[in-house]
mmCIF file with all atom_site columns, C-alpha atoms in Angstrom:
data_model
loop_
_atom_site.group_PDB
_atom_site.id
_atom_site.type_symbol
_atom_site.label_atom_id
_atom_site.label_alt_id
_atom_site.label_comp_id
_atom_site.label_asym_id
_atom_site.label_entity_id
_atom_site.label_seq_id
_atom_site.pdbx_PDB_ins_code
_atom_site.Cartn_x
_atom_site.Cartn_y
_atom_site.Cartn_z
_atom_site.occupancy
_atom_site.B_iso_or_equiv
_atom_site.pdbx_formal_charge
_atom_site.auth_seq_id
_atom_site.auth_comp_id
_atom_site.auth_asym_id
_atom_site.auth_atom_id
_atom_site.pdbx_PDB_model_num
ATOM 1  C CA . UNK T 1 1  ? -0.078  0.082  0.024  1.00 0.00 ? 1  UNK T CA 1
ATOM 2  C CA . UNK T 1 2  ? 1.113   3.465  -0.762 1.00 0.00 ? 2  UNK T CA 1
ATOM 3  C CA . UNK T 1 3  ? 0.173   4.699  2.618  1.00 0.00 ? 3  UNK T CA 1
ATOM 4  C CA . UNK T 1 4  ? 2.161   2.455  4.623  1.00 0.00 ? 4  UNK T CA 1
ATOM 5  C CA . UNK T 1 5  ? 5.265   2.546  2.171  1.00 0.00 ? 5  UNK T CA 1
ATOM 6  C CA . UNK T 1 6  ? 5.427   6.788  2.800  1.00 0.00 ? 6  UNK T CA 1
ATOM 7  C CA . UNK T 1 7  ? 5.710   6.198  6.391  1.00 0.00 ? 7  UNK T CA 1
ATOM 8  C CA . UNK T 1 8  ? 8.050   3.392  6.124  1.00 0.00 ? 8  UNK T CA 1
ATOM 9  C CA . UNK T 1 9  ? 10.530  5.539  4.518  1.00 0.00 ? 9  UNK T CA 1
ATOM 10 C CA . UNK T 1 10 ? 12.900  6.956  7.012  1.00 0.00 ? 10 UNK T CA 1
ATOM 11 C CA . UNK T 1 11 ? 16.175  8.813  6.830  1.00 0.00 ? 11 UNK T CA 1
ATOM 12 C CA . UNK T 1 12 ? 18.571  6.184  7.861  1.00 0.00 ? 12 UNK T CA 1
ATOM 13 C CA . UNK T 1 13 ? 21.488  8.006  7.315  1.00 0.00 ? 13 UNK T CA 1
ATOM 14 C CA . UNK T 1 14 ? 20.057  10.428 10.022 1.00 0.00 ? 14 UNK T CA 1
ATOM 15 C CA . UNK T 1 15 ? 18.812  7.940  12.353 1.00 0.00 ? 15 UNK T CA 1
ATOM 16 C CA . UNK T 1 16 ? 22.309  6.513  12.280 1.00 0.00 ? 16 UNK T CA 1
ATOM 17 C CA . UNK T 1 17 ? 24.177  9.646  13.219 1.00 0.00 ? 17 UNK T CA 1
ATOM 18 C CA . UNK T 1 18 ? 21.583  9.971  16.050 1.00 0.00 ? 18 UNK T CA 1
ATOM 19 C CA . UNK T 1 19 ? 22.400  6.585  17.192 1.00 0.00 ? 19 UNK T CA 1
ATOM 20 C CA . UNK T 1 20 ? 26.072  6.612  16.743 1.00 0.00 ? 20 UNK T CA 1
ATOM 21 C CA . UNK T 1 21 ? 25.987  9.973  18.797 1.00 0.00 ? 21 UNK T CA 1
ATOM 22 C CA . UNK T 1 22 ? 23.849  8.917  21.672 1.00 0.00 ? 22 UNK T CA 1
ATOM 23 C CA . UNK T 1 23 ? 26.392  6.177  21.999 1.00 0.00 ? 23 UNK T CA 1
ATOM 24 C CA . UNK T 1 24 ? 29.393  8.219  21.858 1.00 0.00 ? 24 UNK T CA 1
ATOM 25 C CA . UNK T 1 25 ? 27.366  10.486 24.443 1.00 0.00 ? 25 UNK T CA 1
ATOM 26 C CA . UNK T 1 26 ? 27.392  7.554  26.967 1.00 0.00 ? 26 UNK T CA 1
ATOM 27 C CA . UNK T 1 27 ? 30.751  6.673  26.726 1.00 0.00 ? 27 UNK T CA 1
ATOM 28 C CA . UNK T 1 28 ? 31.758  10.275 27.084 1.00 0.00 ? 28 UNK T CA 1
ATOM 29 C CA . UNK T 1 29 ? 29.554  10.426 30.099 1.00 0.00 ? 29 UNK T CA 1
ATOM 30 C CA . UNK T 1 30 ? 31.035  7.477  31.772 1.00 0.00 ? 30 UNK T CA 1
ATOM 31 C CA . UNK T 1 31 ? 34.646  8.953  31.132 1.00 0.00 ? 31 UNK T CA 1
ATOM 32 C CA . UNK T 1 32 ? 34.406  12.392 31.731 1.00 0.00 ? 32 UNK T CA 1
ATOM 33 C CA . UNK T 1 33 ? 30.876  13.431 33.294 1.00 0.00 ? 33 UNK T CA 1
ATOM 34 C CA . UNK T 1 34 ? 28.120  15.751 31.921 1.00 0.00 ? 34 UNK T CA 1
ATOM 35 C CA . UNK T 1 35 ? 30.364  19.008 33.054 1.00 0.00 ? 35 UNK T CA 1
ATOM 36 C CA . UNK T 1 36 ? 32.614  18.279 30.414 1.00 0.00 ? 36 UNK T CA 1
ATOM 37 C CA . UNK T 1 37 ? 32.717  20.755 27.324 1.00 0.00 ? 37 UNK T CA 1
ATOM 38 C CA . UNK T 1 38 ? 32.803  17.805 24.913 1.00 0.00 ? 38 UNK T CA 1
ATOM 39 C CA . UNK T 1 39 ? 29.807  16.268 26.702 1.00 0.00 ? 39 UNK T CA 1
ATOM 40 C CA . UNK T 1 40 ? 27.957  19.563 26.388 1.00 0.00 ? 40 UNK T CA 1
ATOM 41 C CA . UNK T 1 41 ? 29.003  20.166 22.668 1.00 0.00 ? 41 UNK T CA 1
ATOM 42 C CA . UNK T 1 42 ? 27.569  16.608 21.668 1.00 0.00 ? 42 UNK T CA 1
ATOM 43 C CA . UNK T 1 43 ? 24.536  16.936 23.623 1.00 0.00 ? 43 UNK T CA 1
ATOM 44 C CA . UNK T 1 44 ? 23.842  20.292 21.797 1.00 0.00 ? 44 UNK T CA 1
ATOM 45 C CA . UNK T 1 45 ? 24.911  18.356 18.519 1.00 0.00 ? 45 UNK T CA 1
ATOM 46 C CA . UNK T 1 46 ? 22.453  15.377 19.560 1.00 0.00 ? 46 UNK T CA 1
ATOM 47 C CA . UNK T 1 47 ? 19.321  17.822 20.492 1.00 0.00 ? 47 UNK T CA 1
ATOM 48 C CA . UNK T 1 48 ? 19.832  19.585 16.905 1.00 0.00 ? 48 UNK T CA 1
ATOM 49 C CA . UNK T 1 49 ? 19.571  16.244 14.951 1.00 0.00 ? 49 UNK T CA 1
ATOM 50 C CA . UNK T 1 50 ? 17.034  15.125 16.696 1.00 0.00 ? 50 UNK T CA 1
ATOM 51 C CA . UNK T 1 51 ? 15.101  18.238 16.219 1.00 0.00 ? 51 UNK T CA 1
ATOM 52 C CA . UNK T 1 52 ? 15.955  17.698 12.412 1.00 0.00 ? 52 UNK T CA 1
ATOM 53 C CA . UNK T 1 53 ? 14.464  14.257 12.496 1.00 0.00 ? 53 UNK T CA 1
ATOM 54 C CA . UNK T 1 54 ? 11.292  15.332 13.738 1.00 0.00 ? 54 UNK T CA 1
ATOM 55 C CA . UNK T 1 55 ? 11.009  18.347 11.963 1.00 0.00 ? 55 UNK T CA 1
ATOM 56 C CA . UNK T 1 56 ? 11.230  15.978 8.812  1.00 0.00 ? 56 UNK T CA 1
ATOM 57 C CA . UNK T 1 57 ? 8.901   13.445 9.929  1.00 0.00 ? 57 UNK T CA 1
ATOM 58 C CA . UNK T 1 58 ? 6.409   16.406 10.731 1.00 0.00 ? 58 UNK T CA 1
ATOM 59 C CA . UNK T 1 59 ? 6.722   17.915 7.089  1.00 0.00 ? 59 UNK T CA 1
ATOM 60 C CA . UNK T 1 60 ? 6.081   14.491 5.637  1.00 0.00 ? 60 UNK T CA 1
ATOM 61 C CA . UNK T 1 61 ? 2.892   13.715 7.905  1.00 0.00 ? 61 UNK T CA 1
ATOM 62 C CA . UNK T 1 62 ? 1.567   17.397 7.027  1.00 0.00 ? 62 UNK T CA 1
ATOM 63 C CA . UNK T 1 63 ? 2.069   16.674 3.253  1.00 0.00 ? 63 UNK T CA 1
ATOM 64 C CA . UNK T 1 64 ? 0.412   13.448 3.591  1.00 0.00 ? 64 UNK T CA 1
ATOM 65 C CA . UNK T 1 65 ? -3.179  13.376 2.435  1.00 0.00 ? 65 UNK T CA 1
ATOM 66 C CA . UNK T 1 66 ? -5.798  12.907 5.097  1.00 0.00 ? 66 UNK T CA 1
ATOM 67 C CA . UNK T 1 67 ? -7.249  9.960  3.763  1.00 0.00 ? 67 UNK T CA 1
ATOM 68 C CA . UNK T 1 68 ? -3.649  7.937  3.638  1.00 0.00 ? 68 UNK T CA 1
ATOM 69 C CA . UNK T 1 69 ? -3.291  8.856  7.323  1.00 0.00 ? 69 UNK T CA 1
ATOM 70 C CA . UNK T 1 70 ? -6.755  7.269  8.010  1.00 0.00 ? 70 UNK T CA 1
ATOM 71 C CA . UNK T 1 71 ? -5.658  4.440  5.999  1.00 0.00 ? 71 UNK T CA 1
ATOM 72 C CA . UNK T 1 72 ? -2.307  3.944  7.958  1.00 0.00 ? 72 UNK T CA 1
ATOM 73 C CA . UNK T 1 73 ? -4.714  4.065  11.408 1.00 0.00 ? 73 UNK T CA 1
ATOM 74 C CA . UNK T 1 74 ? -6.547  1.612  9.814  1.00 0.00 ? 74 UNK T CA 1
ATOM 75 C CA . UNK T 1 75 ? -3.770  -0.923 9.145  1.00 0.00 ? 75 UNK T CA 1
ATOM 76 C CA . UNK T 1 76 ? -2.530  -0.834 12.557 1.00 0.00 ? 76 UNK T CA 1
ATOM 77 C CA . UNK T 1 77 ? -5.665  -1.495 13.960 1.00 0.00 ? 77 UNK T CA 1
ATOM 78 C CA . UNK T 1 78 ? -6.298  1.989  15.708 1.00 0.00 ? 78 UNK T CA 1
ATOM 79 C CA . UNK T 1 79 ? -10.226 2.614  16.280 1.00 0.00 ? 79 UNK T CA 1
ATOM 80 C CA . UNK T 1 80 ? -12.088 5.107  14.244 1.00 0.00 ? 80 UNK T CA 1
ATOM 81 C CA . UNK T 1 81 ? -12.058 7.617  17.219 1.00 0.00 ? 81 UNK T CA 1
ATOM 82 C CA . UNK T 1 82 ? -8.195  7.433  17.704 1.00 0.00 ? 82 UNK T CA 1
ATOM 83 C CA . UNK T 1 83 ? -8.020  8.224  13.863 1.00 0.00 ? 83 UNK T CA 1
ATOM 84 C CA . UNK T 1 84 ? -10.228 11.080 14.076 1.00 0.00 ? 84 UNK T CA 1
ATOM 85 C CA . UNK T 1 85 ? -8.278  12.766 17.304 1.00 0.00 ? 85 UNK T CA 1
ATOM 86 C CA . UNK T 1 86 ? -5.125  12.260 15.690 1.00 0.00 ? 86 UNK T CA 1
ATOM 87 C CA . UNK T 1 87 ? -6.088  13.741 12.241 1.00 0.00 ? 87 UNK T CA 1
ATOM 88 C CA . UNK T 1 88 ? -7.783  16.455 14.164 1.00 0.00 ? 88 UNK T CA 1
ATOM 89 C CA . UNK T 1 89 ? -4.171  17.078 16.133 1.00 0.00 ? 89 UNK T CA 1
ATOM 90 C CA . UNK T 1 90 ? -2.359  17.140 12.864 1.00 0.00 ? 90 UNK T CA 1
ATOM 91 C CA . UNK T 1 91 ? -4.947  19.813 11.457 1.00 0.00 ? 91 UNK T CA 1
ATOM 92 C CA . UNK T 1 92 ? -4.105  21.796 14.608 1.00 0.00 ? 92 UNK T CA 1
ATOM 93 C CA . UNK T 1 93 ? -0.438  21.506 14.162 1.00 0.00 ? 93 UNK T CA 1
ATOM 94 C CA . UNK T 1 94 ? -0.799  22.554 10.352 1.00 0.00 ? 94 UNK T CA 1
ATOM 95 C CA . UNK T 1 95 ? -3.118  25.453 11.298 1.00 0.00 ? 95 UNK T CA 1
ATOM 96 C CA . UNK T 1 96 ? -0.449  26.880 13.918 1.00 0.00 ? 96 UNK T CA 1
#
């Protein structure tokens, strides 16, 4: 189904970068603690990458037709009211 394919496409490169950065951040925390300048710098970079990822996801959702969103929710066995609420929340985001 087209809707399912649309959602399954992920920015794997960005996700891998986030994963690797989180691993590095964890190791740095163990070695130097959270007050080190390296840790703070990596934390900021991680926050920016996560923000980029979510912005990308929002753009994909905003550009997806409502009918496709409803189909995705049906495929995932959410009930009709959950689907409507989610679409309404998305509409609010678009409106803002």
